[in-house]
PDB file of C-alpha atoms in Angstrom:
ATOM      1  CA  MET A   1      21.119   0.458  -7.185  1.00 91.00           C
ATOM      2  CA  LYS A   2      22.397   1.117  -3.555  1.00 95.00           C
ATOM      3  CA  ILE A   3      21.121  -1.285  -1.252  1.00 96.00           C
ATOM      4  CA  LEU A   4      21.138  -1.235   2.678  1.00 97.00           C
ATOM      5  CA  ILE A   5      20.655  -4.368   4.582  1.00 96.00           C
ATOM      6  CA  VAL A   6      19.651  -4.252   8.043  1.00 96.00           C
ATOM      7  CA  ASP A   7      19.715  -7.334  10.338  1.00 95.00           C
ATOM      8  CA  ASP A   8      21.068  -8.403  13.471  1.00 93.00           C
ATOM      9  CA  ASP A   9      21.964 -11.941  12.583  1.00 93.00           C
ATOM     10  CA  PRO A  10      25.671 -11.586  10.943  1.00 94.00           C
ATOM     11  CA  GLU A  11      24.912 -14.999   8.857  1.00 94.00           C
ATOM     12  CA  ILE A  12      22.006 -13.530   7.218  1.00 92.00           C
ATOM     13  CA  ILE A  13      23.674 -10.435   6.232  1.00 94.00           C
ATOM     14  CA  GLU A  14      26.998 -12.602   4.814  1.00 94.00           C
ATOM     15  CA  ILE A  15      24.152 -14.849   2.854  1.00 92.00           C
ATOM     16  CA  LEU A  16      22.549 -11.776   1.629  1.00 93.00           C
ATOM     17  CA  GLU A  17      25.772 -10.125   0.512  1.00 93.00           C
ATOM     18  CA  ALA A  18      27.071 -13.106  -1.055  1.00 92.00           C
ATOM     19  CA  PHE A  19      24.033 -13.594  -3.304  1.00 90.00           C
ATOM     20  CA  LEU A  20      23.382  -9.959  -4.209  1.00 92.00           C
ATOM     21  CA  ALA A  21      26.854  -9.919  -5.239  1.00 92.00           C
ATOM     22  CA  HIS A  22      26.211 -12.764  -7.525  1.00 89.00           C
ATOM     23  CA  ALA A  23      22.906 -11.332  -8.909  1.00 89.00           C
ATOM     24  CA  GLY A  24      24.986  -8.203  -9.924  1.00 91.00           C
ATOM     25  CA  TYR A  25      24.307  -5.925  -6.945  1.00 92.00           C
ATOM     26  CA  GLN A  26      27.506  -4.462  -6.030  1.00 90.00           C
ATOM     27  CA  ASN A  27      26.865  -1.217  -4.263  1.00 94.00           C
ATOM     28  CA  VAL A  28      25.610  -3.025  -0.883  1.00 96.00           C
ATOM     29  CA  VAL A  29      26.136  -1.843   2.631  1.00 96.00           C
ATOM     30  CA  SER A  30      25.040  -3.735   5.822  1.00 96.00           C
ATOM     31  CA  ALA A  31      24.141  -2.581   9.313  1.00 96.00           C
ATOM     32  CA  GLY A  32      23.579  -4.911  12.413  1.00 95.00           C
ATOM     33  CA  SER A  33      21.117  -2.761  14.229  1.00 95.00           C
ATOM     34  CA  GLY A  34      18.698   0.091  13.400  1.00 94.00           C
ATOM     35  CA  ALA A  35      20.867   2.615  15.479  1.00 95.00           C
ATOM     36  CA  GLN A  36      23.725   1.694  13.000  1.00 96.00           C
ATOM     37  CA  ALA A  37      21.803   2.029   9.716  1.00 96.00           C
ATOM     38  CA  LEU A  38      20.503   5.569  11.082  1.00 96.00           C
ATOM     39  CA  ALA A  39      24.190   6.306  11.174  1.00 96.00           C
ATOM     40  CA  LEU A  40      24.955   5.215   7.991  1.00 96.00           C
ATOM     41  CA  LEU A  41      21.915   7.186   6.597  1.00 95.00           C
ATOM     42  CA  ASP A  42      23.330  10.357   8.195  1.00 94.00           C
ATOM     43  CA  ALA A  43      26.876   9.776   6.743  1.00 94.00           C
ATOM     44  CA  ALA A  44      25.663   8.717   3.269  1.00 93.00           C
ATOM     45  CA  ALA A  45      26.808  11.310   0.583  1.00 91.00           C
ATOM     46  CA  VAL A  46      24.687   9.597  -1.717  1.00 93.00           C
ATOM     47  CA  PRO A  47      21.094   8.473  -0.488  1.00 93.00           C
ATOM     48  CA  PHE A  48      20.251   4.783  -0.798  1.00 95.00           C
ATOM     49  CA  ASP A  49      17.889   3.460  -3.335  1.00 94.00           C
ATOM     50  CA  CYS A  50      16.449   0.454  -1.415  1.00 95.00           C
ATOM     51  CA  PHE A  51      16.379  -1.424   1.987  1.00 96.00           C
ATOM     52  CA  ILE A  52      16.023  -4.790   3.075  1.00 95.00           C
ATOM     53  CA  LEU A  53      15.129  -4.959   6.839  1.00 94.00           C
ATOM     54  CA  ASP A  54      14.735  -7.518   9.425  1.00 92.00           C
ATOM     55  CA  ILE A  55      11.736  -7.021  11.590  1.00 87.00           C
ATOM     56  CA  GLN A  56      12.981  -8.747  14.647  1.00 87.00           C
ATOM     57  CA  MET A  57      15.950  -6.766  16.083  1.00 91.00           C
ATOM     58  CA  PRO A  58      16.712  -5.827  19.568  1.00 90.00           C
ATOM     59  CA  VAL A  59      16.171  -2.031  20.682  1.00 90.00           C
ATOM     60  CA  MET A  60      14.798  -0.879  17.312  1.00 92.00           C
ATOM     61  CA  SER A  61      12.500  -3.314  15.383  1.00 90.00           C
ATOM     62  CA  GLY A  62      12.651  -3.069  11.528  1.00 88.00           C
ATOM     63  CA  THR A  63       9.161  -1.653  11.477  1.00 87.00           C
ATOM     64  CA  GLU A  64      10.059   1.216  14.127  1.00 90.00           C
ATOM     65  CA  LEU A  65      13.345   1.774  11.850  1.00 92.00           C
ATOM     66  CA  LEU A  66      10.909   1.843   8.603  1.00 91.00           C
ATOM     67  CA  ARG A  67       8.681   4.408  10.344  1.00 88.00           C
ATOM     68  CA  LYS A  68      11.580   6.463  10.823  1.00 91.00           C
ATOM     69  CA  LEU A  69      12.825   6.142   7.351  1.00 91.00           C
ATOM     70  CA  ARG A  70       9.301   7.358   5.946  1.00 87.00           C
ATOM     71  CA  GLU A  71       9.881  10.559   8.018  1.00 87.00           C
ATOM     72  CA  MET A  72      13.012  11.418   6.076  1.00 91.00           C
ATOM     73  CA  PRO A  73      12.438  13.441   2.575  1.00 87.00           C
ATOM     74  CA  ASP A  74      15.009  11.290   0.757  1.00 89.00           C
ATOM     75  CA  TYR A  75      13.289   7.917   1.746  1.00 90.00           C
ATOM     76  CA  GLN A  76       9.386   8.925   1.795  1.00 86.00           C
ATOM     77  CA  ASN A  77       8.914   6.401  -0.849  1.00 86.00           C
ATOM     78  CA  ALA A  78      12.307   4.209  -1.135  1.00 91.00           C
ATOM     79  CA  PRO A  79      11.279   0.695  -1.502  1.00 93.00           C
ATOM     80  CA  VAL A  80      11.692  -1.370   1.450  1.00 94.00           C
ATOM     81  CA  LEU A  81      11.621  -5.154   1.563  1.00 94.00           C
ATOM     82  CA  LYS A  82      10.841  -6.688   4.960  1.00 92.00           C
ATOM     83  CA  LEU A  83      12.574  -9.793   5.946  1.00 88.00           C
ATOM     84  CA  THR A  84      11.330 -12.032   8.916  1.00 84.00           C
ATOM     85  CA  ALA A  85      10.888 -15.248  10.080  1.00 82.00           C
ATOM     86  CA  MET A  86       7.303 -14.024  11.476  1.00 80.00           C
ATOM     87  CA  GLY A  87       4.401 -15.047   8.895  1.00 78.00           C
ATOM     88  CA  ASP A  88       1.262 -13.909  11.033  1.00 85.00           C
ATOM     89  CA  ALA A  89      -1.250 -11.682   9.729  1.00 86.00           C
ATOM     90  CA  ARG A  90      -0.686  -8.763  12.309  1.00 86.00           C
ATOM     91  CA  ASN A  91       3.068  -8.576  11.477  1.00 86.00           C
ATOM     92  CA  ILE A  92       2.277  -8.958   7.756  1.00 89.00           C
ATOM     93  CA  GLN A  93      -0.020  -6.158   7.701  1.00 90.00           C
ATOM     94  CA  GLY A  94       1.749  -3.881  10.091  1.00 88.00           C
ATOM     95  CA  ALA A  95       4.754  -4.107   7.819  1.00 88.00           C
ATOM     96  CA  PHE A  96       2.856  -3.044   4.842  1.00 91.00           C
ATOM     97  CA  ALA A  97       0.777  -0.235   6.868  1.00 90.00           C
ATOM     98  CA  ALA A  98       4.362   1.041   7.881  1.00 87.00           C
ATOM     99  CA  GLY A  99       5.404   1.529   4.371  1.00 89.00           C
ATOM    100  CA  ALA A 100       6.991  -1.869   2.943  1.00 92.00           C
ATOM    101  CA  LEU A 101       6.871  -2.528  -0.583  1.00 92.00           C
ATOM    102  CA  ASP A 102       7.082  -6.305   0.032  1.00 93.00           C
ATOM    103  CA  TYR A 103       7.674  -8.874   2.600  1.00 90.00           C
ATOM    104  CA  ILE A 104       9.893 -11.981   2.603  1.00 88.00           C
ATOM    105  CA  THR A 105       9.673 -14.599   5.276  1.00 84.00           C
ATOM    106  CA  LYS A 106      12.534 -16.700   6.587  1.00 81.00           C
ATOM    107  CA  PRO A 107      14.007 -19.121   5.497  1.00 80.00           C
ATOM    108  CA  PHE A 108      13.742 -17.680   1.941  1.00 81.00           C
ATOM    109  CA  GLU A 109      14.731 -18.526  -1.763  1.00 83.00           C
ATOM    110  CA  PHE A 110      17.297 -16.817  -3.613  1.00 85.00           C
ATOM    111  CA  PHE A 111      14.965 -16.329  -6.540  1.00 85.00           C
ATOM    112  CA  GLU A 112      12.297 -14.836  -4.157  1.00 85.00           C
ATOM    113  CA  VAL A 113      14.631 -11.957  -3.163  1.00 88.00           C
ATOM    114  CA  GLU A 114      15.739 -11.459  -6.664  1.00 89.00           C
ATOM    115  CA  THR A 115      12.190 -11.073  -7.903  1.00 88.00           C
ATOM    116  CA  ARG A 116      11.431  -8.704  -5.111  1.00 89.00           C
ATOM    117  CA  LEU A 117      14.565  -6.819  -5.997  1.00 91.00           C
ATOM    118  CA  HIS A 118      13.523  -6.173  -9.722  1.00 89.00           C
ATOM    119  CA  ALA A 119      10.163  -5.156  -8.381  1.00 88.00           C
ATOM    120  CA  ALA A 120      12.014  -2.479  -6.442  1.00 90.00           C
ATOM    121  CA  GLU A 121      13.898  -1.401  -9.282  1.00 90.00           C
ATOM    122  CA  THR A 122      10.619  -1.107 -11.157  1.00 87.00           C
ATOM    123  CA  ARG A 123       9.142   1.104  -8.229  1.00 84.00           C
ATOM    124  CA  LEU A 124      12.494   3.037  -8.613  1.00 83.00           C
ATOM    125  CA  ALA A 125      12.125   3.826 -12.168  1.00 81.00           C
ATOM    126  CA  SER A 126       8.675   4.724 -11.688  1.00 77.00           C
ATOM    127  CA  LEU A 127       9.570   7.215  -8.952  1.00 73.00           C
ATOM    128  CA  ARG A 128      11.900   9.019 -11.016  1.00 73.00           C
ATOM    129  CA  ASN A 129       9.671   9.396 -13.919  1.00 68.00           C
ATOM    130  CA  LEU A 130       6.997  10.776 -11.603  1.00 61.00           C
ATOM    131  CA  ARG A 131       8.848  12.607  -9.356  1.00 59.00           C
ATOM    132  CA  ASN A 132       8.077  16.092 -10.305  1.00 55.00           C
ATOM    133  CA  ASP A 133       4.345  15.227 -11.487  1.00 58.00           C
ATOM    134  CA  PRO A 134       2.862  11.713 -10.138  1.00 53.00           C
ATOM    135  CA  ALA A 135      -0.191  12.544 -12.262  1.00 55.00           C
ATOM    136  CA  ALA A 136       1.534  13.240 -15.502  1.00 59.00           C
ATOM    137  CA  GLY A 137      -0.287  12.298 -18.765  1.00 61.00           C
ATOM    138  CA  LEU A 138      -3.606  11.546 -16.965  1.00 69.00           C
ATOM    139  CA  PRO A 139      -7.049  13.497 -17.613  1.00 84.00           C
ATOM    140  CA  GLU A 140      -7.715  16.298 -15.489  1.00 87.00           C
ATOM    141  CA  MET A 141      -9.917  14.261 -12.873  1.00 89.00           C
ATOM    142  CA  GLU A 142      -7.829  11.630 -12.645  1.00 90.00           C
ATOM    143  CA  ARG A 143      -4.747  13.863 -12.321  1.00 87.00           C
ATOM    144  CA  ALA A 144      -6.645  15.697  -9.228  1.00 90.00           C
ATOM    145  CA  LEU A 145      -7.578  12.292  -7.494  1.00 91.00           C
ATOM    146  CA  VAL A 146      -3.853  10.760  -7.922  1.00 88.00           C
ATOM    147  CA  ALA A 147      -2.297  14.065  -6.305  1.00 87.00           C
ATOM    148  CA  ALA A 148      -5.040  13.920  -3.396  1.00 91.00           C
ATOM    149  CA  VAL A 149      -3.876  10.067  -2.895  1.00 90.00           C
ATOM    150  CA  GLU A 150      -0.130  11.016  -2.903  1.00 85.00           C
ATOM    151  CA  LYS A 151      -0.911  13.922  -0.557  1.00 85.00           C
ATOM    152  CA  ALA A 152      -2.559  11.812   1.963  1.00 85.00           C
ATOM    153  CA  GLY A 153      -0.012   9.050   1.770  1.00 77.00           C
ATOM    154  CA  ARG A 154       2.721  11.797   2.337  1.00 71.00           C
ATOM    155  CA  ALA A 155       0.787  13.089   5.304  1.00 67.00           C
ATOM    156  CA  ASN A 156       0.814   9.508   7.072  1.00 65.00           C
ATOM    157  CA  THR A 157       4.405   8.365   6.610  1.00 59.00           C
ATOM    158  CA  GLY A 158       4.646   6.717   9.818  1.00 57.00           C
ATOM    159  CA  SER A 159       1.835   4.080   9.423  1.00 62.00           C
ATOM    160  CA  SER A 160      -1.444   4.559   7.286  1.00 83.00           C
ATOM    161  CA  SER A 161      -4.262   2.020   5.962  1.00 90.00           C
ATOM    162  CA  LEU A 162      -3.727   3.813   2.500  1.00 93.00           C
ATOM    163  CA  ILE A 163      -0.633   2.007   0.860  1.00 93.00           C
ATOM    164  CA  PRO A 164       0.450   2.112  -2.809  1.00 91.00           C
ATOM    165  CA  LYS A 165      -1.282  -0.186  -5.341  1.00 92.00           C
ATOM    166  CA  ASP A 166       1.907  -2.316  -5.953  1.00 91.00           C
ATOM    167  CA  ALA A 167       2.423  -2.692  -2.061  1.00 93.00           C
ATOM    168  CA  PHE A 168      -1.341  -3.723  -2.072  1.00 95.00           C
ATOM    169  CA  GLU A 169      -1.011  -6.271  -4.528  1.00 93.00           C
ATOM    170  CA  ASN A 170       1.983  -7.801  -2.833  1.00 93.00           C
ATOM    171  CA  PHE A 171       0.030  -7.797   0.433  1.00 94.00           C
ATOM    172  CA  LEU A 172      -2.794  -9.752  -1.116  1.00 93.00           C
ATOM    173  CA  PHE A 173      -0.063 -12.450  -2.305  1.00 91.00           C
ATOM    174  CA  GLN A 174       1.277 -12.721   1.287  1.00 90.00           C
ATOM    175  CA  LEU A 175      -2.260 -13.159   2.657  1.00 91.00           C
ATOM    176  CA  LYS A 176      -2.938 -15.771  -0.021  1.00 90.00           C
ATOM    177  CA  GLN A 177       0.338 -17.798   1.012  1.00 86.00           C
ATOM    178  CA  ASN A 178      -0.100 -17.399   4.830  1.00 86.00           C
ATOM    179  CA  HIS A 179      -3.839 -16.284   5.573  1.00 89.00           C
ATOM    180  CA  PRO A 180      -5.942 -17.116   2.913  1.00 88.00           C
ATOM    181  CA  GLU A 181      -9.013 -16.587   4.938  1.00 88.00           C
ATOM    182  CA  ARG A 182      -8.343 -12.819   5.158  1.00 89.00           C
ATOM    183  CA  LEU A 183      -8.040 -12.586   1.507  1.00 90.00           C
ATOM    184  CA  ASN A 184     -11.354 -10.998   0.786  1.00 93.00           C
ATOM    185  CA  ILE A 185     -11.464  -7.705  -1.632  1.00 95.00           C
ATOM    186  CA  LEU A 186     -14.024  -4.944  -1.508  1.00 96.00           C
ATOM    187  CA  ALA A 187     -14.185  -2.636  -4.554  1.00 97.00           C
ATOM    188  CA  LEU A 188     -15.677   0.925  -3.911  1.00 97.00           C
ATOM    189  CA  LYS A 189     -16.116   3.252  -6.963  1.00 96.00           C
ATOM    190  CA  VAL A 190     -17.247   6.642  -6.775  1.00 94.00           C
ATOM    191  CA  LYS A 191     -19.766   6.783  -9.879  1.00 93.00           C
ATOM    192  CA  ASN A 192     -20.610  10.279 -10.363  1.00 92.00           C
ATOM    193  CA  LEU A 193     -17.062  11.665  -9.915  1.00 91.00           C
ATOM    194  CA  PRO A 194     -17.315  13.391 -13.480  1.00 91.00           C
ATOM    195  CA  SER A 195     -20.250  15.257 -12.620  1.00 90.00           C
ATOM    196  CA  LEU A 196     -18.879  16.327  -9.424  1.00 89.00           C
ATOM    197  CA  HIS A 197     -15.641  17.504 -11.036  1.00 90.00           C
ATOM    198  CA  MET A 198     -17.839  19.696 -13.462  1.00 89.00           C
ATOM    199  CA  ARG A 199     -20.079  21.042 -10.734  1.00 87.00           C
ATOM    200  CA  LEU A 200     -17.261  22.101  -8.270  1.00 88.00           C
ATOM    201  CA  SER A 201     -14.694  24.601  -8.803  1.00 89.00           C
ATOM    202  CA  ALA A 202     -11.133  23.168  -9.009  1.00 90.00           C
ATOM    203  CA  GLU A 203     -10.449  24.231  -5.436  1.00 92.00           C
ATOM    204  CA  GLY A 204     -13.828  22.730  -4.200  1.00 89.00           C
ATOM    205  CA  PHE A 205     -13.093  19.334  -5.926  1.00 91.00           C
ATOM    206  CA  ARG A 206      -9.638  19.019  -4.513  1.00 92.00           C
ATOM    207  CA  TYR A 207     -11.011  19.731  -1.263  1.00 91.00           C
ATOM    208  CA  TYR A 208     -13.944  17.161  -1.688  1.00 91.00           C
ATOM    209  CA  LEU A 209     -11.428  14.602  -2.778  1.00 93.00           C
ATOM    210  CA  SER A 210      -9.184  15.108   0.424  1.00 93.00           C
ATOM    211  CA  GLN A 211     -12.173  14.831   2.608  1.00 92.00           C
ATOM    212  CA  MET A 212     -13.360  11.793   0.781  1.00 93.00           C
ATOM    213  CA  ILE A 213      -9.871  10.061   1.066  1.00 94.00           C
ATOM    214  CA  ARG A 214      -9.653  11.082   4.692  1.00 92.00           C
ATOM    215  CA  VAL A 215     -13.163   9.337   5.391  1.00 93.00           C
ATOM    216  CA  LEU A 216     -12.195   6.362   3.553  1.00 93.00           C
ATOM    217  CA  ALA A 217      -8.889   6.166   5.231  1.00 93.00           C
ATOM    218  CA  LYS A 218     -10.451   6.555   8.836  1.00 92.00           C
ATOM    219  CA  THR A 219     -13.209   3.898   8.098  1.00 93.00           C
ATOM    220  CA  VAL A 220     -10.870   1.367   6.929  1.00 93.00           C
ATOM    221  CA  GLU A 221      -8.532   1.981  10.010  1.00 91.00           C
ATOM    222  CA  GLN A 222     -11.346   1.444  12.398  1.00 91.00           C
ATOM    223  CA  GLU A 223     -12.106  -1.742  10.565  1.00 89.00           C
ATOM    224  CA  GLY A 224      -8.603  -2.878  10.780  1.00 90.00           C
ATOM    225  CA  PHE A 225      -7.853  -3.260   7.042  1.00 93.00           C
ATOM    226  CA  LEU A 226      -5.740  -1.630   4.432  1.00 95.00           C
ATOM    227  CA  PHE A 227      -6.771  -0.035   1.020  1.00 96.00           C
ATOM    228  CA  THR A 228      -5.382   1.574  -2.074  1.00 96.00           C
ATOM    229  CA  TYR A 229      -6.341   3.852  -4.718  1.00 95.00           C
ATOM    230  CA  HIS A 230      -6.634   1.596  -8.065  1.00 95.00           C
ATOM    231  CA  GLY A 231      -7.733   4.174 -10.704  1.00 92.00           C
ATOM    232  CA  ASP A 232     -10.853   5.740 -12.482  1.00 92.00           C
ATOM    233  CA  GLY A 233     -12.382   6.732  -9.075  1.00 94.00           C
ATOM    234  CA  ALA A 234     -12.170   2.810  -7.578  1.00 96.00           C
ATOM    235  CA  PHE A 235     -10.664   1.824  -4.397  1.00 97.00           C
ATOM    236  CA  LEU A 236      -9.854  -1.404  -3.101  1.00 97.00           C
ATOM    237  CA  VAL A 237     -10.012  -2.531   0.482  1.00 96.00           C
ATOM    238  CA  GLN A 238      -8.741  -5.884   2.064  1.00 94.00           C
ATOM    239  CA  ASN A 239     -11.242  -7.031   4.411  1.00 92.00           C
ATOM    240  CA  THR A 240     -12.379 -10.126   6.563  1.00 88.00           C
ATOM    241  CA  SER A 241     -15.869 -10.312   5.376  1.00 85.00           C
ATOM    242  CA  SER A 242     -16.843 -13.306   3.304  1.00 82.00           C
ATOM    243  CA  THR A 243     -20.603 -13.724   3.790  1.00 87.00           C
ATOM    244  CA  PRO A 244     -23.264 -11.837   1.974  1.00 89.00           C
ATOM    245  CA  ALA A 245     -24.482 -10.320   5.408  1.00 91.00           C
ATOM    246  CA  GLN A 246     -20.912  -9.424   6.530  1.00 91.00           C
ATOM    247  CA  VAL A 247     -20.277  -7.829   3.013  1.00 92.00           C
ATOM    248  CA  ALA A 248     -23.289  -5.929   3.208  1.00 93.00           C
ATOM    249  CA  LEU A 249     -22.716  -4.826   6.681  1.00 93.00           C
ATOM    250  CA  LEU A 250     -19.265  -3.677   5.533  1.00 92.00           C
ATOM    251  CA  CYS A 251     -20.737  -1.747   2.683  1.00 94.00           C
ATOM    252  CA  ASP A 252     -23.257  -0.053   4.931  1.00 95.00           C
ATOM    253  CA  ARG A 253     -20.493   1.180   6.993  1.00 94.00           C
ATOM    254  CA  PHE A 254     -18.921   2.939   4.204  1.00 95.00           C
ATOM    255  CA  SER A 255     -22.123   4.347   2.654  1.00 95.00           C
ATOM    256  CA  LYS A 256     -22.926   5.801   5.931  1.00 94.00           C
ATOM    257  CA  ALA A 257     -19.316   7.438   6.311  1.00 93.00           C
ATOM    258  CA  MET A 258     -19.709   8.965   2.802  1.00 93.00           C
ATOM    259  CA  ALA A 259     -23.134  10.007   3.628  1.00 92.00           C
ATOM    260  CA  ARG A 260     -21.997  11.989   6.700  1.00 90.00           C
ATOM    261  CA  MET A 261     -19.229  13.617   4.553  1.00 90.00           C
ATOM    262  CA  ASP A 262     -21.916  14.683   2.059  1.00 89.00           C
ATOM    263  CA  GLU A 263     -23.682  16.465   4.387  1.00 86.00           C
ATOM    264  CA  ALA A 264     -21.126  19.072   4.530  1.00 79.00           C
ATOM    265  CA  PHE A 265     -21.309  19.765   0.846  1.00 78.00           C
ATOM    266  CA  ILE A 266     -24.967  19.585   0.168  1.00 71.00           C
ATOM    267  CA  SER A 267     -26.046  22.785   1.933  1.00 67.00           C
ATOM    268  CA  VAL A 268     -23.510  24.565  -0.330  1.00 68.00           C
ATOM    269  CA  ASP A 269     -23.122  22.668  -3.627  1.00 70.00           C
ATOM    270  CA  TYR A 270     -25.991  20.191  -3.558  1.00 74.00           C
ATOM    271  CA  VAL A 271     -23.132  17.719  -3.912  1.00 78.00           C
ATOM    272  CA  LYS A 272     -24.034  13.851  -3.144  1.00 85.00           C
ATOM    273  CA  SER A 273     -21.633  11.054  -3.598  1.00 90.00           C
ATOM    274  CA  ARG A 274     -23.031   7.835  -5.692  1.00 92.00           C
ATOM    275  CA  ILE A 275     -20.945   4.906  -4.432  1.00 95.00           C
ATOM    276  CA  ALA A 276     -21.081   1.564  -6.093  1.00 97.00           C
ATOM    277  CA  PHE A 277     -19.579  -1.625  -4.577  1.00 97.00           C
ATOM    278  CA  GLY A 278     -18.175  -4.965  -5.749  1.00 96.00           C
ATOM    279  CA  HIS A 279     -16.724  -7.820  -3.554  1.00 95.00           C
ATOM    280  CA  SER A 280     -14.531 -11.052  -3.981  1.00 93.00           C
ATOM    281  CA  SER A 281     -14.099 -13.396  -1.277  1.00 89.00           C
ATOM    282  CA  HIS A 282     -11.707 -16.174  -0.428  1.00 86.00           C
ATOM    283  CA  GLU A 283     -14.476 -18.692  -0.760  1.00 82.00           C
ATOM    284  CA  CYS A 284     -14.695 -18.498  -4.533  1.00 75.00           C
ATOM    285  CA  PRO A 285     -13.817 -21.404  -6.718  1.00 73.00           C
ATOM    286  CA  PRO A 286     -10.223 -22.692  -6.636  1.00 71.00           C
ATOM    287  CA  GLU A 287      -9.297 -21.482 -10.060  1.00 70.00           C
ATOM    288  CA  ALA A 288     -10.501 -18.018  -9.512  1.00 68.00           C
ATOM    289  CA  PHE A 289      -8.558 -17.934  -6.014  1.00 78.00           C
ATOM    290  CA  GLN A 290      -5.742 -15.580  -7.220  1.00 87.00           C
ATOM    291  CA  PRO A 291      -5.350 -11.989  -5.907  1.00 90.00           C
ATOM    292  CA  VAL A 292      -5.417 -10.428  -9.619  1.00 89.00           C
ATOM    293  CA  GLN A 293      -8.419 -12.202 -10.499  1.00 91.00           C
ATOM    294  CA  MET A 294     -10.016 -11.501  -7.449  1.00 92.00           C
ATOM    295  CA  LEU A 295      -9.350  -7.691  -7.863  1.00 94.00           C
ATOM    296  CA  GLU A 296     -10.789  -7.623 -11.221  1.00 94.00           C
ATOM    297  CA  THR A 297     -13.809  -9.516 -10.072  1.00 93.00           C
ATOM    298  CA  ALA A 298     -14.835  -6.849  -7.485  1.00 95.00           C
ATOM    299  CA  LEU A 299     -13.995  -4.004  -9.713  1.00 96.00           C
ATOM    300  CA  SER A 300     -16.095  -5.273 -12.400  1.00 96.00           C
ATOM    301  CA  GLN A 301     -18.934  -5.698  -9.977  1.00 96.00           C
ATOM    302  CA  ALA A 302     -18.559  -2.310  -8.519  1.00 96.00           C
ATOM    303  CA  GLN A 303     -18.324  -0.920 -12.410  1.00 94.00           C
ATOM    304  CA  ALA A 304     -21.644  -2.974 -13.411  1.00 94.00           C
ATOM    305  CA  ALA A 305     -23.502  -1.791 -10.160  1.00 87.00           C
TER     306      ALA A 305
END
């Protein structure tokens, strides 16, 4: 795996290079600034596979560099690990919205970096397998949904409220460690997607999906959250609502946004989305306060609704 480290601190670069060499990563290049990194990218005969970027750098921050990376065809999906001393919620969310796969807070443990790099290798292997067809092997309806999500992600390479599922899970783990009060998960499931798929033409269904994702992304962005597509017509939204009244208000906003979208279809195809919700709060029992368990709880509630 060809790795580029970008950090304005020579000591951090030296430490990371030594560690990566010890861990078996031999193809490692470093840059002391965003401008130097961009020059290395321009000169690279073979694209880099993975990036470790410091956030706080003069002139061009790591997040600004990440946005530039996402605008380059070779690096639209390349795994990026953000390395920073800042653990505030705004910077964590901003890093994932800009396209980071994971977030490492200084001072860091070597095993933590190694774990994140193994996850990056898993992402790379998945990208290579799915490069030609991201929905390969899936049923027709799910293929259309995955393709629509992929298309929406490519259209917002600079910053997006819609992030990949593995990055979303990493984001939740960061919140658990640093800002547990923000770890609340809303599951939103379109229950009648199979009937919509049957009633609409293939082109009409693709258009419906693109509009649905656009509406969800806009609503999530207005709320200041991040979301992901989990599969089987279900989306997951990180949010700050914990009381029943707050959750009900959030669900109402999504329901109204979807209802407004449906109005454009009803007059032509009599299409109406049937939405179900589930929610898991950081105020759950301590033994259930794990991101994966909370995801499953929210999804189960939405499925049963």
